[in-house]
Short mmCIF file of N, CA and C in Angstrom, two decimals:
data_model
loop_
_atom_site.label_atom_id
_atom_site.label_comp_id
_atom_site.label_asym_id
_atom_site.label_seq_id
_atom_site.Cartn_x
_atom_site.Cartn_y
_atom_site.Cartn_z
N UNK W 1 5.78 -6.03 -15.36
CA UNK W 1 4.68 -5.15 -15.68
C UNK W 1 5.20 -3.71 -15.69
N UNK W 2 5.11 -2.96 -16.42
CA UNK W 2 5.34 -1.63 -17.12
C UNK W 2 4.47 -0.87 -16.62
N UNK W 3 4.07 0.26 -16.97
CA UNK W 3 2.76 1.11 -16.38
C UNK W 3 1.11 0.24 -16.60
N UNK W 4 0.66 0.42 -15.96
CA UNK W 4 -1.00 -0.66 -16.34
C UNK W 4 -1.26 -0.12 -17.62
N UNK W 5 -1.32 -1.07 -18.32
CA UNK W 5 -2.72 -0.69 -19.57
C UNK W 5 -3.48 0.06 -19.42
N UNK W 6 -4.52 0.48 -18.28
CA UNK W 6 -5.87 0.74 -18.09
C UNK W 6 -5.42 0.85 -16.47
N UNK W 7 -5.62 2.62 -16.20
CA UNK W 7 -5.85 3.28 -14.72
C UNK W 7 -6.36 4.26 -14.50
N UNK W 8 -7.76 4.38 -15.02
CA UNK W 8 -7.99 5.82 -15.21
C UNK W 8 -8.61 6.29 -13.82
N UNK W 9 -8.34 7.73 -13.45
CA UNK W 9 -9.31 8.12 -12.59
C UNK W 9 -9.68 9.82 -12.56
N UNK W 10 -11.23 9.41 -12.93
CA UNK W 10 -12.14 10.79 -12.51
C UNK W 10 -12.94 10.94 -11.43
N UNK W 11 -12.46 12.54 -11.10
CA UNK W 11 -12.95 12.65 -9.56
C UNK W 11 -13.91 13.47 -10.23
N UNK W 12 -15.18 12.96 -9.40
CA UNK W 12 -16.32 13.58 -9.47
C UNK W 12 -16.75 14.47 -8.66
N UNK W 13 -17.99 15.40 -7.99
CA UNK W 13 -18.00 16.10 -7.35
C UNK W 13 -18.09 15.37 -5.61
N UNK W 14 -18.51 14.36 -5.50
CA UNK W 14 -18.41 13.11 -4.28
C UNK W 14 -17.57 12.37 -4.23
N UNK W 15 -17.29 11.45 -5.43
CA UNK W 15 -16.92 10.40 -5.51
C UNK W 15 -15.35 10.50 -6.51
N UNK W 16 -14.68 9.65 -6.38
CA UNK W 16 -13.75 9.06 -7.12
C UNK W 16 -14.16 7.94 -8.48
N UNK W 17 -14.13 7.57 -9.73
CA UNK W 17 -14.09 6.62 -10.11
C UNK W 17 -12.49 6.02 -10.50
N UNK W 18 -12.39 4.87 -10.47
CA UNK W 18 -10.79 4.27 -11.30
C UNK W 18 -11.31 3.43 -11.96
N UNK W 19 -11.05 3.41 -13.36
CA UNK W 19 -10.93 2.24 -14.14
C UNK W 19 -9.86 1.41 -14.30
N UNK W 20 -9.74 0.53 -13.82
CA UNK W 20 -8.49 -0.60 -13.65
C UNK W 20 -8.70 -1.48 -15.04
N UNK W 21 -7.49 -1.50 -15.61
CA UNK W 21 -7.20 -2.80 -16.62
C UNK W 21 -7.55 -3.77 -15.92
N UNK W 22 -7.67 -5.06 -16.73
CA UNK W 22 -7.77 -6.28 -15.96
C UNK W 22 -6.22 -6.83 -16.14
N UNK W 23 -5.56 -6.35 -16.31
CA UNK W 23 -3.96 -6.52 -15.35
C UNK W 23 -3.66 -5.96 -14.31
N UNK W 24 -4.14 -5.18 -14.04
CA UNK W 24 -4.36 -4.26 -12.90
C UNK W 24 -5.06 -4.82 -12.30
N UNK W 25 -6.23 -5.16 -11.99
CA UNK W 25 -7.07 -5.96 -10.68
C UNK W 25 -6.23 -6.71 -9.98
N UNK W 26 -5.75 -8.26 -10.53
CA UNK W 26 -5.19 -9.39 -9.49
C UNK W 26 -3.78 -8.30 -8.94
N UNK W 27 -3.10 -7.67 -9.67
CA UNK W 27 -1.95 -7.15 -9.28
C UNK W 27 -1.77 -6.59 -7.88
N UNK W 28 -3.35 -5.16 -7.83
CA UNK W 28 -3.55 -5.08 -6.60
C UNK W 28 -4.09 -5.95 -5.36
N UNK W 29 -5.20 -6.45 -6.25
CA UNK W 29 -5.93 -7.43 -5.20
C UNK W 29 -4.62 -8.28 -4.41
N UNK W 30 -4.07 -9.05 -5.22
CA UNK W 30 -2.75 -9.64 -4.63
C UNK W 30 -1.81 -8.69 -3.84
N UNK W 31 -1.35 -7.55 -4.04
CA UNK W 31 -0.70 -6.69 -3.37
C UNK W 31 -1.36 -6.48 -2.11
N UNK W 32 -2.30 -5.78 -1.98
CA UNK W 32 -3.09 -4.40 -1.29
C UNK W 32 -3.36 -5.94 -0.25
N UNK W 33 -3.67 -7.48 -1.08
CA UNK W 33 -4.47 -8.41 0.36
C UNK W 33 -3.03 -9.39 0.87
N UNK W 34 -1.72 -9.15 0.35
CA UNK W 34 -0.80 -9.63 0.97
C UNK W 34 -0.15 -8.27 1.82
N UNK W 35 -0.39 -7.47 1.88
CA UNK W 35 -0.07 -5.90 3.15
C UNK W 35 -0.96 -6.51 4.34
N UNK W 36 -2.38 -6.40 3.75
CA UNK W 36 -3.32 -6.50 5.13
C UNK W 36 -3.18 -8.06 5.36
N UNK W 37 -2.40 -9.12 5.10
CA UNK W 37 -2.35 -10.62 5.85
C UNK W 37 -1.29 -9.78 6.66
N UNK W 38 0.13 -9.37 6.19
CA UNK W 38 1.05 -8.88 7.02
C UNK W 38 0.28 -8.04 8.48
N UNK W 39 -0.07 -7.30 7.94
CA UNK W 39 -0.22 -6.77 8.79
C UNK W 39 -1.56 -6.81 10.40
N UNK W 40 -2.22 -7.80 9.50
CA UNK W 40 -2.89 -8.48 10.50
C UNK W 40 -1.99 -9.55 11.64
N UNK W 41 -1.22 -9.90 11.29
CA UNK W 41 -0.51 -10.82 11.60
C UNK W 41 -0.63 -12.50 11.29
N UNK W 42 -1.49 -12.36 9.65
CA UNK W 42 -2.36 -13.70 9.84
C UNK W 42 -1.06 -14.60 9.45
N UNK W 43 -0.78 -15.53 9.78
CA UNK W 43 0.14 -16.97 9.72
C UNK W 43 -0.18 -18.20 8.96
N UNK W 44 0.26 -17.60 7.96
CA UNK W 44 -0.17 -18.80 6.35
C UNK W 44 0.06 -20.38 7.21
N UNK W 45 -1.14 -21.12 7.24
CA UNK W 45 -1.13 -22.46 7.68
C UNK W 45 -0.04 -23.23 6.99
N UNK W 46 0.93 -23.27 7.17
CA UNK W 46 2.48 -24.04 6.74
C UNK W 46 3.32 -24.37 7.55
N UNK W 47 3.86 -25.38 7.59
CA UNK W 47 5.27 -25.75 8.78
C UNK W 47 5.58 -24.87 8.98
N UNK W 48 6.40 -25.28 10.52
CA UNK W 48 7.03 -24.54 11.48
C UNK W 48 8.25 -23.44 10.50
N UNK W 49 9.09 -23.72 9.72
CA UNK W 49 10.21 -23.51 8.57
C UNK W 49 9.32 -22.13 8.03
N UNK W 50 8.22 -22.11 7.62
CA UNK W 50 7.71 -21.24 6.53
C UNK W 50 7.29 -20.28 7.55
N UNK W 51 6.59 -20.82 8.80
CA UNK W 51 5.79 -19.79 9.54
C UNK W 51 6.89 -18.62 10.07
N UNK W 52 8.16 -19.11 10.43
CA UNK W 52 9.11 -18.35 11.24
C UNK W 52 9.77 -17.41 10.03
N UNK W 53 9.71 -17.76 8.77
CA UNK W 53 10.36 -17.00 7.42
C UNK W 53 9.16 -15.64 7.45
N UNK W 54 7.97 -16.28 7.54
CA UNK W 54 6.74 -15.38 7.19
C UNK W 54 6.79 -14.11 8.74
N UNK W 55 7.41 -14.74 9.37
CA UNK W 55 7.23 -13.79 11.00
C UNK W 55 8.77 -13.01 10.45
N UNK W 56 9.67 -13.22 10.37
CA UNK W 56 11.07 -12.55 9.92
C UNK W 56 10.66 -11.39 8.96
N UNK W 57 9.71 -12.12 7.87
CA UNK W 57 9.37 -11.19 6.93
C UNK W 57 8.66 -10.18 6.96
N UNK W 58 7.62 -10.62 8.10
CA UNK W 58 6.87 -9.31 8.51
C UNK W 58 7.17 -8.67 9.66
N UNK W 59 7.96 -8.98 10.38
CA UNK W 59 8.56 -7.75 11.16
C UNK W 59 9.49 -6.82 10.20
N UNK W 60 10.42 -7.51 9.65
CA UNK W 60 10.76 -6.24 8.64
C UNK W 60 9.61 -5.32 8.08
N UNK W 61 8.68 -5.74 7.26
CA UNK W 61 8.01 -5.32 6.84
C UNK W 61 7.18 -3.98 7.98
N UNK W 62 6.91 -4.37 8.83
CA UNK W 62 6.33 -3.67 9.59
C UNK W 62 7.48 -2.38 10.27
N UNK W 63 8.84 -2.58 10.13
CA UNK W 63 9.59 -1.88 10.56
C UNK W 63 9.49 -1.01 9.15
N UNK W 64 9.09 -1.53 8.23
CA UNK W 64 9.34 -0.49 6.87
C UNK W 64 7.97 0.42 7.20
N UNK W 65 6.65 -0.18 7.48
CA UNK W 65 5.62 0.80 7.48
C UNK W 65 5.73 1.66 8.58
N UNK W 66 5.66 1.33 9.57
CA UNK W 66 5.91 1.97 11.18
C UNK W 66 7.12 1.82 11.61
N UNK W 67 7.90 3.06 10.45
CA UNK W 67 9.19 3.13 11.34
C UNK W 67 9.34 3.77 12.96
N UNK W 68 10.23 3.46 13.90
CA UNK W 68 10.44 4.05 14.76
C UNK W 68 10.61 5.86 15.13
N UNK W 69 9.65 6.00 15.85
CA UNK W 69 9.62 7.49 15.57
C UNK W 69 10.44 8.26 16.54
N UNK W 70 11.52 7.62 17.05
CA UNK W 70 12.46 8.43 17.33
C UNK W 70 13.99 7.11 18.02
N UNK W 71 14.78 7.61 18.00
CA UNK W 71 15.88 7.17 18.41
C UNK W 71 16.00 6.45 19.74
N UNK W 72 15.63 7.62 20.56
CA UNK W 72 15.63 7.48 22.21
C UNK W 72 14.27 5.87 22.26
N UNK W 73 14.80 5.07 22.52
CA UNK W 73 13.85 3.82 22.95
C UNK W 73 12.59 4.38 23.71
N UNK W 74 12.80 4.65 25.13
CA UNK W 74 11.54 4.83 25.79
C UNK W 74 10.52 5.87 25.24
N UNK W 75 11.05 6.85 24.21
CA UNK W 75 9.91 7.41 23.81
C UNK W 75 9.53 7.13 22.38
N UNK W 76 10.19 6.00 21.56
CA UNK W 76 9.67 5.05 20.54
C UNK W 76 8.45 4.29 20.95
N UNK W 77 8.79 3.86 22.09
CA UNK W 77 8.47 2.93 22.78
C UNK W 77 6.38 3.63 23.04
N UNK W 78 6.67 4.24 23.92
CA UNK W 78 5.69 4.95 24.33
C UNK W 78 4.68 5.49 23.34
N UNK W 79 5.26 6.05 22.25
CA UNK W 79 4.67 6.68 20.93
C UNK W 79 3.49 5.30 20.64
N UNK W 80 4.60 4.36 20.06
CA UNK W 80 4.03 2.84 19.74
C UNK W 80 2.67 2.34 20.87
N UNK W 81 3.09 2.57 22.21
CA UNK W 81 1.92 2.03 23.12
C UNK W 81 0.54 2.86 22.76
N UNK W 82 0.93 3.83 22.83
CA UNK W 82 -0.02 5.07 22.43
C UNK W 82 -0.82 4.87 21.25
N UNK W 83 -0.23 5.23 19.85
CA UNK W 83 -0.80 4.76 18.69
C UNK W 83 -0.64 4.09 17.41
N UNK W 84 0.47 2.53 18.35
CA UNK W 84 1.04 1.36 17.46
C UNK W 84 -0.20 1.17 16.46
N UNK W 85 -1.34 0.35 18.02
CA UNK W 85 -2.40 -0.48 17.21
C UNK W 85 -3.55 0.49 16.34
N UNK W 86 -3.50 1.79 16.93
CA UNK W 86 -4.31 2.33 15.78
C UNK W 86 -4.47 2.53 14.53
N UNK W 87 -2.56 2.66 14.60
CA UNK W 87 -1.88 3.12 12.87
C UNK W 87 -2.36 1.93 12.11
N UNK W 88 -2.09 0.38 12.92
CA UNK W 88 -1.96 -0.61 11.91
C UNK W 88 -3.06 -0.95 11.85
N UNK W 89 -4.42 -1.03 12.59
CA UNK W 89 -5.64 -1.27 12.57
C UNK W 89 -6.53 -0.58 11.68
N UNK W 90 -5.83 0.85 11.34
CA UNK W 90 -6.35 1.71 10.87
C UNK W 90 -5.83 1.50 9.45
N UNK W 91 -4.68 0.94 8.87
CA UNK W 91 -4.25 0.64 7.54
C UNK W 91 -5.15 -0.69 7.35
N UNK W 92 -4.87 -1.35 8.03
CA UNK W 92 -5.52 -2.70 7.68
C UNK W 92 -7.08 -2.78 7.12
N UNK W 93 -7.62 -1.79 8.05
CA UNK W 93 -8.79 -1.27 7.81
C UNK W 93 -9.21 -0.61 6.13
N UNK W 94 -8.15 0.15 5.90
CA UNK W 94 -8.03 0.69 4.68
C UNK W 94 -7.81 -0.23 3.72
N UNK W 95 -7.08 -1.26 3.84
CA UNK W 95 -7.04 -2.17 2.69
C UNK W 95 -8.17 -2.51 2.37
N UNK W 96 -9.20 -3.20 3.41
CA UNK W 96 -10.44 -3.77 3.03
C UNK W 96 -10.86 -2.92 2.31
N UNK W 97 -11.43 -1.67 2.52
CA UNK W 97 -12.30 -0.91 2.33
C UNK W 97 -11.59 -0.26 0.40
N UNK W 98 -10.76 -0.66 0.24
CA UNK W 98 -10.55 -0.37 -1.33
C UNK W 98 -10.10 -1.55 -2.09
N UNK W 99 -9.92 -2.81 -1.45
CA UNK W 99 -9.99 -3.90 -1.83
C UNK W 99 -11.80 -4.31 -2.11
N UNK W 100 -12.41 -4.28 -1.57
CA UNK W 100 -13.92 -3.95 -1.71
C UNK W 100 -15.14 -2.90 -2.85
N UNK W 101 -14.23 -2.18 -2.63
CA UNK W 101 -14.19 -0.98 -3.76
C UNK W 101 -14.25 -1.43 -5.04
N UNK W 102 -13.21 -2.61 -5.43
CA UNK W 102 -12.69 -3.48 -6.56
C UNK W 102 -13.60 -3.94 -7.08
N UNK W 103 -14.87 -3.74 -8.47
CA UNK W 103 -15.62 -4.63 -8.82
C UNK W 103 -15.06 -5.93 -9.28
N UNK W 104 -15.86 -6.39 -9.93
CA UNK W 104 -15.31 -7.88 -11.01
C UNK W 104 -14.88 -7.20 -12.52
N UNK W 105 -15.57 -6.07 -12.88
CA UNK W 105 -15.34 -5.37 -13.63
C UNK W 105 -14.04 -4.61 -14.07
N UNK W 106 -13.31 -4.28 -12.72
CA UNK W 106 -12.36 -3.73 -12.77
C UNK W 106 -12.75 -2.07 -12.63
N UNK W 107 -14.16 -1.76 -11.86
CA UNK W 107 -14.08 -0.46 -11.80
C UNK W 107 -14.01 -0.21 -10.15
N UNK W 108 -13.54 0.79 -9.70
CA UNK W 108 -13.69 1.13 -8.34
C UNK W 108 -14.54 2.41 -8.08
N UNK W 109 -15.58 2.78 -7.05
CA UNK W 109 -15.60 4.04 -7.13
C UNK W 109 -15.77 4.56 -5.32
N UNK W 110 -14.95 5.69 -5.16
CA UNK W 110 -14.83 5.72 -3.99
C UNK W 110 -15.28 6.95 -3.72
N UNK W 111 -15.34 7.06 -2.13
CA UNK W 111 -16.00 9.00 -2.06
C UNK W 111 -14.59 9.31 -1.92
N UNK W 112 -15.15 11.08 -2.42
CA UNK W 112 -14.00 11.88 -2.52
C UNK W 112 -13.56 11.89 -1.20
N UNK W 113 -14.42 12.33 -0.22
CA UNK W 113 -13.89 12.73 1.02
C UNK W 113 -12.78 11.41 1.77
N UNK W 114 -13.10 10.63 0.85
CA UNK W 114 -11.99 8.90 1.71
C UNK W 114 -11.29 8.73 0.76
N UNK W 115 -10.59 9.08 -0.22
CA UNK W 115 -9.86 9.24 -1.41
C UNK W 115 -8.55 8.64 -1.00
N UNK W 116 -7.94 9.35 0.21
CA UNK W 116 -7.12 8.84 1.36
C UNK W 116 -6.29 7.47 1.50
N UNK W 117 -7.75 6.98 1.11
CA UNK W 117 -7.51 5.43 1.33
C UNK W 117 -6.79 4.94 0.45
N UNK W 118 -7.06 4.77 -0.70
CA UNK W 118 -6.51 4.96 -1.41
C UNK W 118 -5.43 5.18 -1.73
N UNK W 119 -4.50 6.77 -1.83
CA UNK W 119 -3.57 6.92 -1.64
C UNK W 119 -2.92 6.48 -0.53
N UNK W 120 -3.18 6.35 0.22
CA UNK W 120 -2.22 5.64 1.44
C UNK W 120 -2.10 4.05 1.18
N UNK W 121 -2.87 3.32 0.63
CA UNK W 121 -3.00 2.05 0.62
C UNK W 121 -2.17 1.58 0.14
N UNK W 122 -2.13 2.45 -1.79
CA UNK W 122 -0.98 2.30 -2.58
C UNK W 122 0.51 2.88 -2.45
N UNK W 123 0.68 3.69 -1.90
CA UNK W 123 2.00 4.01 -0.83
C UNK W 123 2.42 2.86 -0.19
N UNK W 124 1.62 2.35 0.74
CA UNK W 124 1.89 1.38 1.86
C UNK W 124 2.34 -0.01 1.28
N UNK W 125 1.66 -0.54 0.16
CA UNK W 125 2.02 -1.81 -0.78
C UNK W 125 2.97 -1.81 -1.42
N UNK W 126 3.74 -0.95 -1.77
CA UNK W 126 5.07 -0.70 -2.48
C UNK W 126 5.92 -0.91 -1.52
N UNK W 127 5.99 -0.85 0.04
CA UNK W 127 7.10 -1.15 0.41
C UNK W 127 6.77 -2.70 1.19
N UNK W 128 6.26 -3.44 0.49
CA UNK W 128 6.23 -5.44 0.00
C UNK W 128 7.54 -5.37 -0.73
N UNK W 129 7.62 -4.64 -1.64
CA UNK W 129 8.81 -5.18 -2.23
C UNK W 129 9.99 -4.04 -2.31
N UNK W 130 10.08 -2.63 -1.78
CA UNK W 130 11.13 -1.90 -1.22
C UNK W 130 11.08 -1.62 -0.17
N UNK W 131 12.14 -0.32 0.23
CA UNK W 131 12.43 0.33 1.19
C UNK W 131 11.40 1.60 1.35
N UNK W 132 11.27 2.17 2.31
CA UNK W 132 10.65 3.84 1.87
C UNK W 132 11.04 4.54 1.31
N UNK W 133 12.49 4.94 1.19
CA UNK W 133 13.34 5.72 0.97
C UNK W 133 12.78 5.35 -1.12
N UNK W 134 12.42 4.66 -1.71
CA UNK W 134 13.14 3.60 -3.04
C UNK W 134 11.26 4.47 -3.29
N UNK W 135 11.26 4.60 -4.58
CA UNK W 135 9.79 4.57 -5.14
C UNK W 135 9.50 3.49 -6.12
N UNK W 136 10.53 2.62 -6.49
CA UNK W 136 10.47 1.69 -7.69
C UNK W 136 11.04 1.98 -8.43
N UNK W 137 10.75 1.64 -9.88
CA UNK W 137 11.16 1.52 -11.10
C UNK W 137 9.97 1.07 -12.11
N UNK W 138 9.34 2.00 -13.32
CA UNK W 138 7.95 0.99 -13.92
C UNK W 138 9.33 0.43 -14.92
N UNK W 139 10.27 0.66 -15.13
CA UNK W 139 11.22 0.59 -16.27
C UNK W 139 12.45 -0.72 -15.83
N UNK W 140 12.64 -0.84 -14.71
CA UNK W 140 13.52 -1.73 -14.07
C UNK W 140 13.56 -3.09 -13.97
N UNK W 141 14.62 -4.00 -14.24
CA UNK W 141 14.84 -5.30 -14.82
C UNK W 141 14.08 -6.23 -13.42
N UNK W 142 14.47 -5.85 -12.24
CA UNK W 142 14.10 -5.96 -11.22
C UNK W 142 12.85 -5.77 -11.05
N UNK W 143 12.26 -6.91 -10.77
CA UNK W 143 10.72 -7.56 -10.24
C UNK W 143 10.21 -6.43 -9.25
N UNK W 144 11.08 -6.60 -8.39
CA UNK W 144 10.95 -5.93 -6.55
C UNK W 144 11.00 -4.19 -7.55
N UNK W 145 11.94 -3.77 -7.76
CA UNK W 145 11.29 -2.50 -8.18
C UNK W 145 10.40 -1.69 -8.72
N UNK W 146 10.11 -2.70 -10.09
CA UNK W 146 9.00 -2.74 -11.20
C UNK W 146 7.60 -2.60 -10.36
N UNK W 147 7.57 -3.66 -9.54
CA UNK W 147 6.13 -3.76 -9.27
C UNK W 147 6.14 -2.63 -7.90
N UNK W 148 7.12 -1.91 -7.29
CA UNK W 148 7.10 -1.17 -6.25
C UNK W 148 6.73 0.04 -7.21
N UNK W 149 7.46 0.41 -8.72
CA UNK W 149 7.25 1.76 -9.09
C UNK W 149 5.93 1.36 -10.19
N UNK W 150 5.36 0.31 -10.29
CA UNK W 150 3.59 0.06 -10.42
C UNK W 150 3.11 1.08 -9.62
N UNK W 151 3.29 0.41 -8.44
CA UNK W 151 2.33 1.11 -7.40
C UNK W 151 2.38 2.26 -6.81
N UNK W 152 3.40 3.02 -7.14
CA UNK W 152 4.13 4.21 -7.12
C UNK W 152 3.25 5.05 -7.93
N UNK W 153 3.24 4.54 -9.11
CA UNK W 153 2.73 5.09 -10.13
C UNK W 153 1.53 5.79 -10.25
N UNK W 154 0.59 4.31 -9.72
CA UNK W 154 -0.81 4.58 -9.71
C UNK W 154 -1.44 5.47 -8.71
N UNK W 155 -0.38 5.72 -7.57
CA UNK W 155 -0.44 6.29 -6.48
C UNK W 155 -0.30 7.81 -6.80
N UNK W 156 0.74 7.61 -7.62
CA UNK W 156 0.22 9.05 -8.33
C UNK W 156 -0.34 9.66 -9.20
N UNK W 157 -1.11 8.89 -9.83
CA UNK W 157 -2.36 8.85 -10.83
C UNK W 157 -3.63 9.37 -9.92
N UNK W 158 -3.83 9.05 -8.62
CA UNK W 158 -4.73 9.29 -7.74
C UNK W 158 -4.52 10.93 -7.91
N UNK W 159 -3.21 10.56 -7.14
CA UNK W 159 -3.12 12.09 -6.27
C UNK W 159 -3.19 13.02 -7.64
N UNK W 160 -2.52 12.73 -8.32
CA UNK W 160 -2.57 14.44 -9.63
C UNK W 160 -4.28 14.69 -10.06
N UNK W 161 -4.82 13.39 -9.83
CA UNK W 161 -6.62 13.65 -10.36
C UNK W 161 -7.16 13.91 -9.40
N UNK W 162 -6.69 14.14 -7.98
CA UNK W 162 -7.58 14.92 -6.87
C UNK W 162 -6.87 16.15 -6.69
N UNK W 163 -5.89 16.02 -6.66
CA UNK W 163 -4.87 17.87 -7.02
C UNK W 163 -4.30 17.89 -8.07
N UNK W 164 -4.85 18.49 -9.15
CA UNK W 164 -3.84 18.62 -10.66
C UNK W 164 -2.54 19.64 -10.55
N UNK W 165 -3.19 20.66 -9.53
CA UNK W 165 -1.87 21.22 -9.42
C UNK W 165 -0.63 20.55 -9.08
N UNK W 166 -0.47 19.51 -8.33
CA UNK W 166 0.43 18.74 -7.98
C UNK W 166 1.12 18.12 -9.20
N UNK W 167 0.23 17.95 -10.46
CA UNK W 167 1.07 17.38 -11.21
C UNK W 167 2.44 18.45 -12.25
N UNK W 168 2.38 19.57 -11.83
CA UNK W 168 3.65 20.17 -12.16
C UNK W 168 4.63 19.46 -10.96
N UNK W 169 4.58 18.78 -10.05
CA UNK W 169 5.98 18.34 -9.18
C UNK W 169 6.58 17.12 -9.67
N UNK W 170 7.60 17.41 -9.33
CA UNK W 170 8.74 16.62 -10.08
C UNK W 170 8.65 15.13 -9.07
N UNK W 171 8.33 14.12 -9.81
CA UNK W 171 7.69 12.77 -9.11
C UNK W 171 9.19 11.80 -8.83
N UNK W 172 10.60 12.15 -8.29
CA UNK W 172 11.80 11.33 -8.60
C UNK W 172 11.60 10.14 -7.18
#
């Protein structure tokens, strides 16, 4: 998948609208609701073999969203006790709430003031299939990039239609 067909978004004086292609719907829906299984910790009902691949996979994964915020262990450590479960409760949270957003239609419309969600959501789903450091590729032969610089993309389709000034910055 290349850039979506169909991603439009106008911010209104409240609200957000996006018009999603209908290639665009399952893409996210599938994305944005395989982040929040990760990150719930839910455990796809499958043999012992698949469950321990799916736990491997999402601790990486989770080391990609909530990297360690500092070197020194005990105060990684501590940071995490403090506000591990909020960060991830609080993303997880966000998925629903723009996974929901999603008509059948393919339109979304969100308030301005939670716009947020949004952008963070689609940030956060791109690294399913990279690193942080990596934004994708919409151009790249590679699956794992392609669909990381999808979501890259649209992520910045948000942000330039809630700050246009932003869209003079150089997006590398």
């Amino acid at each position: 998948m290349t850039e979506p067909s169909e991603f439009d978004v106008v911010v209104g004086e409240n609200q957000v609208l996006i018009k999603l292609g209908e290639d665009v719907v399952p893409v996210l829906r599938s994305g944005i609701g395989a982040l929040a299984a990760y990150i719930d910790h839910a455990q796809p009902k499958r043999g012992l073999l698949e469950r321990r691949r799916f736990e491997r996979t999402q601790r990486a994964l989770l080391s990609r969203l909530f990297p360690s915020v500092s070197d020194y262990a005990p105060l990684a450590e501590e940071f995490d006790v403090r506000w591990g479960e909020h960060l991830r409760t609080g993303l997880f949270a966000a998925c629903h709430r723009v996974l929901a957003s999603i008509t059948e239609d393919g339109t979304a419309t969100y308030p301005l003031d939670a716009v947020d969600d949004w952008i963070r959501v689609l940030g956060q789903t791109r690294m399913l299939w990279t690193h942080r450091s990596s934004a994708g590729d919409v151009e790249s032969e590679d699956h794992r990039l392609r669909t990381a610089g999808v979501y890259t993309w649209m992520q910045q389709q948000v942000i330039v239609a809630v700050r246009p000034e932003l869209a003079e910055v150089a997006w590398t």
